[in-house]
């Protein structure tokens, strides 16, 4: 692919509103952008979804920077990459650090697609020209605030509503939402806030006709989830617990879930995400694309993977305007009637805007072979 340089940028962007999950509240989005340049001056872009603190998983902005700088980028200089599909095997002896791997791999996919003059989604083998999306709503100060947010997003056309839950913000809240919106597609995400001791409590959620319950139990568990799934009518969807095709295979074999949330960063890149998709399609498990409050660059990657045929459930890829006063890309991601039209331009199909990227860059470093 004739790589010329790789630039990392540490970014900080203020979100329109704070986002609260069972593990904490986030006001500002800190993340790393990756720009890979080739000898002809083309650029490919990737985004690390590791957060500032290790609350969702063990990775952070700081650890990702270190792993990329000291280990992953040097590996890319050692071995010429002819296709981004090779990247995961080049990185395979580096344990975990999936979000760091994914950020580099994603930039290489964008660059490769641009070199081929094809949209990334086509290079990945995607078929859909528009994708259905839902929205993820954080924990709110009051039920009435939550209800008015849901009202707004349902009116805007989002195809399903996901609400975050935690002990103390669960059954009563879901009951109030169902009471007010009896027919919407609704799901909950616990971000690992419960244990098997809560099994009877969680079983109460069965009465609300939820599409699924996302990651109720520990972030690293597939055993207890299998026990829980046996007691629930509502499908369990795993997020945090699935880092690879191997994890997906084991979770499906154990009956730990009936749905998988695929996040490109969590599984180490687009190639692994596609493998999990292919496996789930063959096994008859629906998948959907999760989100990590991405800027437009990560968002564009999510849109590309969601065009694969097994992504049959609406994902968390909401419009740019749900998160940002101004996003880093042109045009911004827009949602109409719950659909995003997949761009047909080469690569990600959205143009990163350098002035805006500079505005939100705290520091950067460029690496050359
Ligand atoms: O669990 O899916 C999650 C955001 C940050 C960390 C974890 C999660 C989320 C979301 C938001 O649910 C999805 C989005 O809107 O990007
Ligand atoms: Mg989740």
Short mmCIF file of C-alpha atoms in Angstrom, two decimals, residues 194-202 217 224:
data_model
loop_
_atom_site.label_atom_id
_atom_site.label_comp_id
_atom_site.label_asym_id
_atom_site.label_seq_id
_atom_site.Cartn_x
_atom_site.Cartn_y
_atom_site.Cartn_z
CA UNK A 194 -25.88 -6.83 37.61
CA UNK A 195 -24.93 -10.26 38.91
CA UNK A 196 -26.68 -13.63 38.93
CA UNK A 197 -28.08 -12.70 42.35
CA UNK A 198 -30.34 -10.32 40.42
CA UNK A 199 -31.82 -13.11 38.30
CA UNK A 200 -35.40 -12.74 39.60
CA UNK A 201 -35.20 -8.98 39.31
CA UNK A 202 -33.96 -9.19 35.72
CA UNK A 217 -23.78 -9.31 33.75
CA UNK A 224 -23.45 -16.64 34.00
#
